[in-house]
Short mmCIF file of C-alpha atoms and ligand atoms in Angstrom, two decimals:
data_model
loop_
_atom_site.label_atom_id
_atom_site.label_comp_id
_atom_site.label_asym_id
_atom_site.label_seq_id
_atom_site.Cartn_x
_atom_site.Cartn_y
_atom_site.Cartn_z
CA MET A 12 -30.19 -38.09 -0.50
CA THR A 13 -33.06 -36.25 1.12
CA THR A 14 -33.41 -34.13 4.19
CA ASP A 15 -36.57 -33.44 6.09
CA LEU A 16 -35.19 -30.43 7.94
CA ASN A 17 -37.78 -28.27 6.31
CA ALA A 18 -40.59 -30.81 6.58
CA GLY A 19 -43.79 -29.17 7.64
CA ARG A 20 -42.55 -25.69 6.88
CA SER A 21 -44.32 -23.61 4.33
CA PRO A 22 -42.36 -21.17 2.24
CA LEU A 23 -43.81 -18.37 4.34
CA ASP A 24 -42.14 -19.76 7.46
CA LEU A 25 -38.75 -19.17 5.98
CA GLU A 26 -36.59 -16.21 6.69
CA SER A 27 -36.59 -13.46 4.13
CA PRO A 28 -33.40 -13.62 2.11
CA HIS A 29 -33.36 -9.84 1.97
CA SER A 30 -32.51 -8.82 5.51
CA ILE A 31 -30.28 -5.91 4.63
CA PRO A 32 -28.77 -4.15 7.63
CA VAL A 33 -26.91 -1.51 5.70
CA THR A 34 -27.89 0.97 3.07
CA ALA A 35 -28.43 -0.86 -0.16
CA THR A 36 -29.47 1.00 -3.27
CA ALA A 37 -31.01 0.06 -6.56
CA THR A 38 -28.45 -0.12 -9.32
CA PRO A 39 -27.65 3.39 -10.46
CA GLY A 40 -29.03 3.84 -13.92
CA GLY A 41 -31.91 1.45 -13.22
CA GLU A 42 -30.33 -1.60 -14.83
CA ALA A 43 -33.06 -4.13 -15.63
CA PRO A 44 -32.35 -7.56 -14.16
CA ASP A 45 -31.79 -10.17 -16.84
CA VAL A 46 -33.47 -13.12 -15.17
CA ASP A 47 -34.23 -15.49 -18.05
CA THR A 48 -30.80 -15.92 -19.51
CA GLY A 49 -27.36 -15.15 -18.23
CA PRO A 50 -25.41 -16.44 -15.25
CA LEU A 51 -28.06 -15.82 -12.61
CA ALA A 52 -30.69 -17.78 -14.53
CA TYR A 53 -28.20 -20.61 -15.01
CA ALA A 54 -27.17 -20.62 -11.35
CA ARG A 55 -30.83 -20.70 -10.31
CA ALA A 56 -31.57 -23.56 -12.73
CA GLN A 57 -28.71 -25.57 -11.20
CA LEU A 58 -30.02 -24.80 -7.71
CA SER A 59 -33.51 -25.84 -8.73
CA ASP A 60 -32.22 -29.21 -9.98
CA ALA A 61 -30.45 -29.81 -6.66
CA ILE A 62 -33.52 -28.78 -4.65
CA ALA A 63 -35.58 -31.34 -6.61
CA VAL A 64 -33.07 -34.15 -5.94
CA LEU A 65 -32.95 -33.24 -2.25
CA ASP A 66 -36.74 -33.10 -2.14
CA LEU A 67 -36.66 -29.67 -0.50
CA ASP A 68 -39.60 -27.32 -0.81
CA GLN A 69 -40.06 -24.08 -2.68
CA GLY A 70 -39.30 -22.01 0.41
CA VAL A 71 -35.77 -23.35 0.57
CA TYR A 72 -35.37 -22.65 -3.13
CA SER A 73 -36.52 -19.04 -2.63
CA MET A 74 -34.20 -18.62 0.31
CA LEU A 75 -31.19 -19.81 -1.68
CA ALA A 76 -32.09 -18.33 -5.06
CA ASN A 77 -31.77 -14.79 -3.67
CA PRO A 78 -28.77 -13.13 -2.04
CA ARG A 79 -28.84 -12.57 1.68
CA ARG A 80 -27.40 -9.08 1.38
CA GLU A 81 -26.21 -6.82 -1.41
CA MET A 82 -24.80 -3.37 -1.77
CA THR A 83 -24.47 -1.21 -4.86
CA VAL A 84 -22.25 1.85 -4.70
CA SER A 85 -21.28 4.78 -6.86
CA ILE A 86 -17.55 5.36 -7.18
CA PRO A 87 -16.59 8.89 -8.23
CA LEU A 88 -13.16 8.76 -9.87
CA ARG A 89 -10.94 11.72 -10.68
CA ARG A 90 -9.08 10.74 -13.85
CA ASP A 91 -5.42 11.65 -14.26
CA ASN A 92 -6.45 14.44 -16.66
CA GLY A 93 -8.78 15.98 -14.05
CA ASP A 94 -12.08 14.69 -15.50
CA VAL A 95 -14.53 13.06 -13.09
CA GLU A 96 -16.22 9.77 -13.93
CA VAL A 97 -18.67 7.83 -11.79
CA LEU A 98 -18.32 4.03 -11.81
CA THR A 99 -20.71 1.47 -10.33
CA GLY A 100 -19.63 -1.27 -7.92
CA HIS A 101 -21.41 -4.14 -6.19
CA ARG A 102 -20.77 -6.49 -3.29
CA VAL A 103 -23.18 -9.38 -2.89
CA GLN A 104 -23.28 -11.84 0.01
CA HIS A 105 -25.30 -14.79 -1.14
CA ASN A 106 -25.31 -16.85 2.05
CA VAL A 107 -23.42 -16.49 5.34
CA SER A 108 -24.87 -19.40 7.30
CA ARG A 109 -21.58 -21.31 7.51
CA GLY A 110 -19.28 -18.35 8.15
CA PRO A 111 -18.18 -15.04 6.67
CA GLY A 112 -18.84 -14.30 3.01
CA LYS A 113 -15.93 -15.18 0.72
CA GLY A 114 -15.43 -14.39 -2.92
CA GLY A 115 -13.46 -12.50 -5.52
CA LEU A 116 -13.59 -8.94 -6.74
CA ARG A 117 -13.95 -8.52 -10.49
CA TYR A 118 -12.99 -5.46 -12.53
CA SER A 119 -14.54 -5.73 -15.98
CA LYS A 120 -16.62 -3.62 -18.32
CA ASP A 121 -19.12 -6.50 -18.45
CA VAL A 122 -19.86 -6.62 -14.69
CA THR A 123 -23.59 -6.57 -13.88
CA LEU A 124 -25.41 -7.01 -10.60
CA ASP A 125 -26.97 -10.27 -11.80
CA GLU A 126 -23.56 -11.63 -12.76
CA VAL A 127 -22.22 -10.79 -9.29
CA ARG A 128 -25.27 -12.46 -7.72
CA ALA A 129 -24.64 -15.65 -9.69
CA LEU A 130 -20.93 -15.67 -8.86
CA ALA A 131 -21.76 -15.16 -5.16
CA MET A 132 -24.15 -18.14 -5.24
CA TRP A 133 -21.50 -20.35 -6.86
CA MET A 134 -19.08 -19.29 -4.10
CA THR A 135 -21.55 -20.51 -1.46
CA TRP A 136 -21.64 -23.95 -3.08
CA LYS A 137 -17.89 -24.05 -3.63
CA CYS A 138 -17.04 -23.25 -0.01
CA ALA A 139 -19.52 -25.86 1.23
CA LEU A 140 -18.30 -28.50 -1.20
CA VAL A 141 -14.65 -28.24 -0.15
CA ASP A 142 -15.61 -27.69 3.48
CA VAL A 143 -14.12 -24.30 4.16
CA PRO A 144 -16.05 -22.37 6.84
CA TYR A 145 -17.36 -19.58 4.66
CA GLY A 146 -20.48 -18.44 2.92
CA GLY A 147 -20.47 -17.12 -0.62
CA ALA A 148 -19.91 -13.54 -1.74
CA LYS A 149 -18.64 -11.68 -4.79
CA GLY A 150 -17.87 -8.13 -5.84
CA GLY A 151 -17.50 -6.27 -9.07
CA VAL A 152 -16.79 -2.83 -10.46
CA ARG A 153 -17.96 -2.12 -13.97
CA PHE A 154 -14.90 -0.77 -15.78
CA ASP A 155 -11.99 -2.07 -17.84
CA PRO A 156 -8.86 -1.60 -15.68
CA LYS A 157 -6.62 -1.94 -18.74
CA ARG A 158 -7.91 1.40 -19.97
CA TYR A 159 -7.00 3.22 -16.75
CA SER A 160 -3.65 4.11 -15.21
CA ARG A 161 -2.43 2.15 -12.20
CA GLU A 162 -2.98 5.26 -10.02
CA GLU A 163 -6.59 5.47 -11.24
CA VAL A 164 -7.12 1.77 -10.49
CA GLN A 165 -5.78 2.42 -6.99
CA ARG A 166 -8.24 5.31 -6.49
CA VAL A 167 -11.14 3.15 -7.72
CA THR A 168 -10.10 0.35 -5.37
CA ARG A 169 -9.77 2.57 -2.31
CA ARG A 170 -13.06 4.37 -2.90
CA TYR A 171 -14.95 1.12 -3.62
CA THR A 172 -13.45 -0.40 -0.45
CA SER A 173 -14.36 2.58 1.69
CA GLU A 174 -17.96 2.41 0.41
CA ILE A 175 -18.36 -1.29 1.26
CA ILE A 176 -16.50 -1.18 4.61
CA PRO A 177 -19.77 -1.62 6.55
CA ILE A 178 -20.22 -5.13 5.16
CA ILE A 179 -16.65 -6.47 4.82
CA GLY A 180 -14.11 -7.59 7.42
CA PRO A 181 -12.25 -10.73 8.49
CA THR A 182 -15.36 -12.05 10.24
CA GLN A 183 -17.89 -10.63 7.78
CA ASP A 184 -16.80 -10.89 4.18
CA ILE A 185 -13.31 -11.43 2.78
CA PRO A 186 -12.60 -10.40 -0.84
CA ALA A 187 -9.96 -12.02 -3.08
CA PRO A 188 -8.70 -11.49 -6.66
CA ASP A 189 -10.78 -12.40 -9.71
CA ILE A 190 -10.85 -11.17 -13.32
CA GLY A 191 -9.02 -7.86 -13.66
CA THR A 192 -7.76 -7.70 -10.05
CA ASP A 193 -4.52 -8.91 -8.49
CA GLU A 194 -2.53 -9.02 -5.28
CA GLN A 195 -1.77 -5.30 -5.41
CA VAL A 196 -5.51 -4.56 -5.50
CA MET A 197 -5.93 -6.81 -2.45
CA ALA A 198 -3.12 -4.90 -0.68
CA TRP A 199 -4.85 -1.55 -1.38
CA MET A 200 -8.14 -2.95 -0.08
CA MET A 201 -6.47 -4.29 3.05
CA ASP A 202 -4.73 -0.94 3.64
CA THR A 203 -7.94 1.08 3.15
CA TYR A 204 -9.88 -1.18 5.49
CA SER A 205 -7.06 -1.14 8.07
CA ALA A 206 -6.89 2.68 7.97
CA SER A 207 -10.59 2.80 8.82
CA GLN A 208 -10.04 0.52 11.84
CA GLY A 209 -6.86 2.19 13.09
CA TYR A 210 -4.76 -0.98 13.00
CA THR A 211 -3.60 -3.56 10.46
CA VAL A 212 -6.18 -6.21 9.61
CA LEU A 213 -4.43 -8.80 7.45
CA GLY A 214 -7.43 -11.13 7.38
CA VAL A 215 -9.76 -8.77 5.51
CA THR A 216 -8.59 -9.86 2.05
CA THR A 217 -6.79 -12.89 0.66
CA GLY A 218 -4.60 -13.22 -2.39
CA LYS A 219 -2.36 -10.50 -0.94
CA PRO A 220 1.39 -10.09 -1.64
CA LEU A 221 3.71 -12.20 0.54
CA ALA A 222 5.09 -9.04 2.13
CA LEU A 223 1.62 -8.26 3.50
CA GLY A 224 0.44 -11.55 4.92
CA GLY A 225 -0.09 -13.40 1.67
CA SER A 226 0.29 -17.17 1.60
CA LEU A 227 2.92 -19.13 -0.23
CA GLY A 228 1.14 -21.04 -2.98
CA ARG A 229 -1.90 -18.70 -3.23
CA PRO A 230 -1.11 -17.18 -6.67
CA THR A 231 -1.00 -20.64 -8.24
CA ALA A 232 -3.61 -22.36 -6.06
CA THR A 233 -6.57 -22.17 -8.45
CA SER A 234 -4.50 -23.42 -11.38
CA LEU A 235 -2.91 -26.19 -9.37
CA GLY A 236 -6.35 -27.31 -8.19
CA VAL A 237 -7.64 -27.28 -11.78
CA ALA A 238 -4.68 -29.44 -12.80
CA HIS A 239 -5.25 -31.87 -9.90
CA VAL A 240 -8.86 -32.53 -10.87
CA ALA A 241 -8.07 -32.59 -14.60
CA LEU A 242 -5.43 -35.27 -14.00
CA ALA A 243 -7.76 -37.18 -11.65
CA ALA A 244 -10.50 -37.07 -14.30
CA LEU A 245 -8.09 -38.26 -17.01
CA SER A 246 -7.12 -41.15 -14.77
CA HIS A 247 -10.82 -41.91 -14.18
CA LEU A 248 -11.26 -42.00 -17.98
CA ARG A 249 -8.17 -44.26 -18.19
CA ARG A 250 -6.34 -41.76 -20.32
CA ARG A 251 -2.63 -41.07 -19.92
CA PRO A 252 -1.60 -37.39 -19.64
CA THR A 253 1.07 -37.98 -22.26
CA ALA A 254 -1.61 -39.23 -24.68
CA THR A 255 -3.81 -36.18 -24.07
CA ALA A 256 -4.15 -33.04 -26.18
CA ALA A 257 -5.60 -30.00 -24.43
CA ALA A 258 -6.91 -26.54 -25.29
CA VAL A 259 -7.08 -23.78 -22.68
CA GLN A 260 -9.36 -20.77 -23.09
CA GLY A 261 -8.04 -17.73 -21.21
CA PHE A 262 -4.39 -17.17 -20.36
CA GLY A 263 -4.79 -15.17 -17.16
CA LYS A 264 -4.19 -16.15 -13.54
CA VAL A 265 -6.13 -19.41 -13.87
CA GLY A 266 -5.58 -20.51 -17.49
CA ARG A 267 -1.86 -19.75 -17.57
CA GLY A 268 -1.06 -21.83 -14.48
CA ALA A 269 -3.40 -24.66 -15.47
CA ALA A 270 -1.69 -24.88 -18.87
CA ARG A 271 1.70 -24.85 -17.15
CA TYR A 272 0.89 -27.63 -14.65
CA LEU A 273 -0.70 -29.82 -17.33
CA TRP A 274 2.30 -29.26 -19.60
CA GLU A 275 4.59 -30.30 -16.73
CA ALA A 276 2.48 -33.48 -16.31
CA GLY A 277 3.10 -34.33 -19.98
CA VAL A 278 -0.18 -33.12 -21.48
CA LYS A 279 0.22 -31.67 -24.98
CA VAL A 280 -1.24 -28.16 -24.78
CA VAL A 281 -2.03 -27.51 -28.46
CA ALA A 282 -4.02 -24.27 -28.21
CA VAL A 283 -4.59 -21.34 -25.87
CA SER A 284 -6.54 -18.12 -26.22
CA ASP A 285 -7.06 -14.77 -24.59
CA GLU A 286 -9.48 -11.93 -25.23
CA TYR A 287 -7.48 -10.91 -28.33
CA GLY A 288 -7.35 -14.28 -30.12
CA ALA A 289 -6.20 -17.89 -30.10
CA ILE A 290 -3.03 -19.71 -31.12
CA PHE A 291 -2.47 -23.33 -32.16
CA ASN A 292 0.36 -25.80 -32.65
CA ALA A 293 -0.63 -29.42 -33.35
CA GLY A 294 2.70 -30.59 -31.94
CA GLY A 295 2.15 -28.79 -28.64
CA LEU A 296 3.09 -25.34 -27.35
CA SER A 297 5.99 -24.73 -24.98
CA VAL A 298 3.99 -23.25 -22.12
CA PRO A 299 6.96 -21.77 -20.18
CA ASP A 300 8.15 -20.00 -23.35
CA LEU A 301 4.62 -18.78 -24.00
CA GLU A 302 4.36 -17.42 -20.45
CA ALA A 303 7.60 -15.49 -20.94
CA TYR A 304 6.32 -14.18 -24.29
CA VAL A 305 2.97 -13.04 -22.86
CA ALA A 306 4.69 -11.28 -19.96
CA ILE A 307 6.24 -8.97 -22.57
CA SER A 308 3.63 -8.84 -25.36
CA GLY A 309 0.45 -8.86 -23.25
CA THR A 310 -1.19 -11.37 -25.59
CA VAL A 311 -0.71 -14.93 -26.83
CA LEU A 312 -1.05 -13.75 -30.43
CA GLY A 313 2.13 -13.79 -32.48
CA PHE A 314 3.89 -16.42 -30.36
CA ASP A 315 6.71 -18.12 -32.31
CA ASP A 316 6.11 -21.66 -33.39
CA SER A 317 2.34 -21.32 -33.48
CA GLU A 318 -0.35 -20.17 -35.87
CA ASP A 319 -3.00 -17.61 -34.97
CA LEU A 320 -6.52 -19.00 -35.31
CA ASN A 321 -8.90 -16.75 -37.25
CA ASP A 322 -11.46 -16.70 -34.50
CA ARG A 323 -10.59 -16.90 -30.81
CA ASP A 324 -13.58 -19.21 -30.20
CA ALA A 325 -12.29 -21.68 -32.81
CA LEU A 326 -10.20 -23.06 -29.94
CA LEU A 327 -13.37 -24.48 -28.39
CA TYR A 328 -14.03 -26.72 -31.39
CA LEU A 329 -10.59 -28.24 -31.91
CA GLU A 330 -10.09 -32.03 -31.98
CA VAL A 331 -8.67 -32.18 -28.45
CA ASP A 332 -9.30 -34.57 -25.56
CA LEU A 333 -9.38 -31.97 -22.81
CA LEU A 334 -10.87 -28.48 -22.90
CA ILE A 335 -10.29 -26.03 -20.07
CA PRO A 336 -12.48 -22.92 -20.28
CA ALA A 337 -10.67 -20.49 -17.95
CA ALA A 338 -11.93 -17.09 -19.07
CA VAL A 339 -15.53 -15.95 -18.60
CA GLU A 340 -18.98 -17.42 -18.11
CA GLY A 341 -21.45 -18.63 -20.72
CA VAL A 342 -18.94 -19.55 -23.46
CA LEU A 343 -20.32 -23.09 -23.92
CA HIS A 344 -24.02 -22.84 -24.69
CA GLY A 345 -26.88 -24.50 -26.54
CA GLU A 346 -25.83 -23.05 -29.90
CA ASN A 347 -22.23 -24.26 -29.89
CA ALA A 348 -21.93 -27.21 -27.47
CA ASP A 349 -22.41 -29.84 -30.16
CA ARG A 350 -19.34 -28.50 -31.97
CA VAL A 351 -17.11 -29.26 -28.97
CA HIS A 352 -15.06 -32.45 -29.47
CA ALA A 353 -13.29 -32.72 -26.11
CA SER A 354 -14.42 -35.75 -24.13
CA LEU A 355 -13.39 -33.99 -20.90
CA ILE A 356 -14.22 -30.38 -20.00
CA VAL A 357 -12.74 -29.02 -16.78
CA GLU A 358 -14.16 -25.65 -15.75
CA GLY A 359 -11.37 -23.33 -14.67
CA ALA A 360 -13.72 -20.37 -15.08
CA ASN A 361 -16.88 -19.84 -13.09
CA GLY A 362 -20.04 -20.63 -15.03
CA PRO A 363 -18.58 -21.27 -18.50
CA THR A 364 -21.24 -23.90 -19.36
CA THR A 365 -24.95 -23.08 -19.62
CA PRO A 366 -27.59 -25.67 -18.63
CA ALA A 367 -28.43 -26.19 -22.34
CA ALA A 368 -24.79 -27.03 -23.08
CA ASP A 369 -24.67 -29.31 -20.03
CA GLU A 370 -27.56 -31.30 -21.52
CA ILE A 371 -25.77 -31.66 -24.85
CA PHE A 372 -22.52 -32.76 -23.23
CA ARG A 373 -24.38 -35.29 -21.12
CA ALA A 374 -26.22 -36.69 -24.14
CA ASN A 375 -22.92 -36.95 -26.03
CA GLY A 376 -21.15 -38.70 -23.14
CA GLN A 377 -18.71 -35.84 -22.53
CA LEU A 378 -17.59 -35.45 -18.93
CA VAL A 379 -17.83 -31.96 -17.38
CA VAL A 380 -15.98 -31.29 -14.12
CA PRO A 381 -17.95 -28.36 -12.70
CA ASP A 382 -16.48 -25.02 -11.62
CA ILE A 383 -17.46 -25.34 -7.96
CA LEU A 384 -15.19 -28.37 -7.78
CA ALA A 385 -12.56 -27.71 -10.46
CA ASN A 386 -11.54 -24.17 -9.51
CA ALA A 387 -11.98 -24.49 -5.74
CA GLY A 388 -8.20 -24.50 -5.17
CA GLY A 389 -8.25 -20.70 -5.00
CA VAL A 390 -10.70 -20.48 -2.15
CA ILE A 391 -9.06 -23.39 -0.34
CA VAL A 392 -5.72 -21.59 -0.22
CA SER A 393 -7.48 -18.28 0.50
CA TYR A 394 -8.82 -20.05 3.56
CA PHE A 395 -5.30 -21.18 4.43
CA GLU A 396 -4.11 -17.57 4.00
CA TRP A 397 -6.86 -16.28 6.30
CA VAL A 398 -6.05 -18.94 8.93
CA GLN A 399 -2.34 -18.03 8.77
CA ALA A 400 -3.07 -14.28 8.93
CA ASN A 401 -5.41 -14.67 11.89
CA GLN A 402 -2.82 -16.76 13.73
CA ALA A 403 0.20 -14.75 12.49
CA TYR A 404 1.90 -18.09 11.82
CA TRP A 405 3.07 -18.97 8.32
CA TRP A 406 3.22 -22.32 6.60
CA SER A 407 5.71 -23.61 4.03
CA GLN A 408 4.77 -23.91 0.36
CA THR A 409 4.95 -27.70 0.70
CA ASP A 410 2.46 -27.61 3.60
CA VAL A 411 0.09 -25.42 1.59
CA GLU A 412 0.33 -27.53 -1.57
CA ASN A 413 -0.05 -30.86 0.25
CA ARG A 414 -3.13 -29.65 2.11
CA LEU A 415 -4.54 -28.25 -1.15
CA ARG A 416 -4.04 -31.54 -2.97
CA GLU A 417 -5.60 -33.49 -0.12
CA ARG A 418 -8.75 -31.32 -0.12
CA MET A 419 -9.10 -31.29 -3.91
CA GLU A 420 -8.75 -35.07 -4.11
CA ARG A 421 -11.21 -35.60 -1.26
CA ALA A 422 -13.79 -33.37 -2.95
CA TRP A 423 -13.21 -35.03 -6.33
CA HIS A 424 -13.77 -38.55 -4.92
CA ARG A 425 -16.84 -37.45 -2.96
CA VAL A 426 -18.46 -35.91 -6.02
CA LEU A 427 -17.50 -38.82 -8.26
CA GLU A 428 -18.93 -41.34 -5.84
CA TYR A 429 -22.20 -39.46 -5.45
CA ALA A 430 -22.53 -39.07 -9.22
CA ALA A 431 -21.85 -42.77 -9.82
CA THR A 432 -24.20 -43.95 -7.07
CA HIS A 433 -27.07 -41.70 -8.11
CA ARG A 434 -26.35 -41.74 -11.85
CA VAL A 435 -26.24 -37.97 -12.15
CA SER A 436 -23.78 -35.53 -13.69
CA LEU A 437 -20.79 -34.32 -11.72
CA ARG A 438 -22.36 -30.84 -11.67
CA LEU A 439 -25.59 -32.07 -10.16
CA ALA A 440 -23.70 -34.26 -7.69
CA ALA A 441 -21.50 -31.35 -6.58
CA THR A 442 -24.42 -28.94 -6.31
CA VAL A 443 -26.56 -31.43 -4.37
CA LEU A 444 -23.76 -32.09 -1.87
CA ALA A 445 -23.16 -28.37 -1.41
CA VAL A 446 -26.81 -27.33 -1.19
CA ASP A 447 -27.42 -30.08 1.35
CA THR A 448 -24.54 -28.81 3.51
CA VAL A 449 -25.69 -25.18 3.32
CA THR A 450 -29.36 -25.98 3.91
CA THR A 451 -28.54 -28.15 6.90
CA ALA A 452 -26.44 -25.36 8.43
CA HIS A 453 -29.04 -22.70 7.69
CA LEU A 454 -32.03 -24.61 9.01
CA THR A 455 -30.15 -26.00 12.01
CA ARG A 456 -29.34 -22.44 13.07
CA GLY A 457 -33.05 -21.81 12.78
CA LEU A 458 -35.01 -19.10 11.10
CA TYR A 459 -34.87 -15.81 12.96
CA PRO A 460 -37.06 -14.34 14.30
P1 LIG B 508 -7.68 -12.93 -15.38
O1 LIG B 508 -8.20 -11.56 -15.53
O2 LIG B 508 -6.36 -13.13 -14.71
O3 LIG B 508 -7.61 -13.67 -16.81
C1 LIG B 508 -8.70 -13.77 -17.67
C2 LIG B 508 -8.16 -14.25 -19.03
O4 LIG B 508 -9.25 -14.55 -19.90
C3 LIG B 508 -7.31 -13.25 -19.76
O5 LIG B 508 -6.26 -13.94 -20.43
C4 LIG B 508 -8.27 -12.64 -20.78
O6 LIG B 508 -7.60 -12.08 -21.91
C5 LIG B 508 -9.05 -13.88 -21.15
N1 LIG B 508 -10.36 -13.69 -21.77
C6 LIG B 508 -11.34 -12.83 -21.43
N2 LIG B 508 -12.40 -13.00 -22.24
C7 LIG B 508 -12.06 -14.02 -23.10
C8 LIG B 508 -12.72 -14.68 -24.16
N3 LIG B 508 -13.96 -14.35 -24.50
N4 LIG B 508 -12.07 -15.68 -24.81
C9 LIG B 508 -10.83 -16.04 -24.45
N5 LIG B 508 -10.15 -15.44 -23.46
C10 LIG B 508 -10.76 -14.44 -22.80
O7 LIG B 508 -8.83 -13.75 -14.61
P2 LIG B 508 -8.67 -15.11 -13.80
O8 LIG B 508 -8.45 -14.78 -12.36
O9 LIG B 508 -7.74 -16.02 -14.52
O10 LIG B 508 -10.16 -15.67 -13.89
C11 LIG B 508 -10.61 -16.46 -15.00
C12 LIG B 508 -11.85 -17.23 -14.58
O11 LIG B 508 -11.52 -18.06 -13.45
C13 LIG B 508 -13.03 -16.37 -14.11
O12 LIG B 508 -14.22 -17.04 -14.46
C14 LIG B 508 -12.86 -16.35 -12.60
O13 LIG B 508 -14.09 -16.07 -11.93
C15 LIG B 508 -12.41 -17.79 -12.38
N6 LIG B 508 -11.73 -18.03 -11.10
C16 LIG B 508 -10.63 -17.32 -10.73
C17 LIG B 508 -10.00 -17.61 -9.54
C18 LIG B 508 -8.74 -16.92 -9.11
O14 LIG B 508 -8.16 -17.31 -8.07
N7 LIG B 508 -8.24 -15.94 -9.85
C19 LIG B 508 -10.52 -18.60 -8.69
C20 LIG B 508 -11.64 -19.33 -9.10
C21 LIG B 508 -12.24 -19.04 -10.32
#
């Protein structure tokens, strides 16, 4: 597939990706961008591959390799003991050609501006691939919420929100939960934004509680979408769910639900992990019992009827058929990919596989279902939530889940068909389809001025 929309343009004709209409600051502390390795380098390498397939020029690459708009803010926090600490937060809008920015808000001690930039770029591709009318955005605050009281987390959330109010809103940029955030955080954001406007604006965040304009089916949407594509991929590989052993890395909002839906479909979930460690049972874990256990213990470790693995990453190398990385990025890389046995890897997390690992999996004939397809269920139902909130008209859970399944299956078949026709990986197929959609929208709008 090629497009000549940019034919005859030189890179200098193209709009600067850095048109920043609001105050944007350098990262406090002068953080050096890590451009050669890490998520941003990987996201740019994937973009570069798609640009080559689409036969687009360097100007389009430059336009899409850099965020459209970004904001870095300082967040002074009064701790419960009276001490004051200053945290750093970011909001990055990678591309808004197809609609408002959309993407999660991450609370983690590992947040960096480059990570947020990469995650925002992946959101642009994801929204385009599943045809929701959004661009890509992402936010992050660099702190570990588990080490702060709930009141402190609320103060961080409200101050961060008030700092980024100039660039968010239901028609500008709509945050959602990600690592370390949840529906309560989305409610605080919505309330802070609404207070600044003088009226309630339900559409400013998604992933909110049901009592505040949340959607039925949103908490489980990402997991359900992961399970849909995992089962579709197993069927493509002519493997029965009941003859499949799976390992799931991460037992949070995405991993927990994915494990649950696969278990319900008959898949034997033999291992799961979290940040504290990994557990294993060759006969299969009872996922509902494990969920109940983790709700009390806060970790998968010590679950009855399982053994703790010495190393949490040992889960990645088990003799399983299906591996679902659903934790953080960069866990499958050039140094460990050849130790992975799973013939099918379905990316619940964003960016878990580096380009070097992708190469190894491809050479070994292992199928990778990429993040921008596999975990798109979350943004699909976020879109449904936003539509419902804007119309003040609510759908049933069955409506939400049927529409989710339909979109996930459509995207899966589209990507599979492109990959088969052009003999490329599913990741390249998905990225090419998405980049083509975004580039067409961007260049059809025209470059201003
Ligand atoms: P979460 O905070 O709810 O859960 C993260 C889980 O990963 C926790 O169980 C944590 O203990 C575990 N973890 C962290 N580091 C780990 C490691 N090194 N090894 C094993 N486990 C580890 O976060 P989440 O919302 O489930 O997000 C997980 C991933 O899915 C992220 O990459 C996120 O960007 C992506 N994602 C989330 C959504 C969503 O709707 N929440 C949507 C799309 C993609």
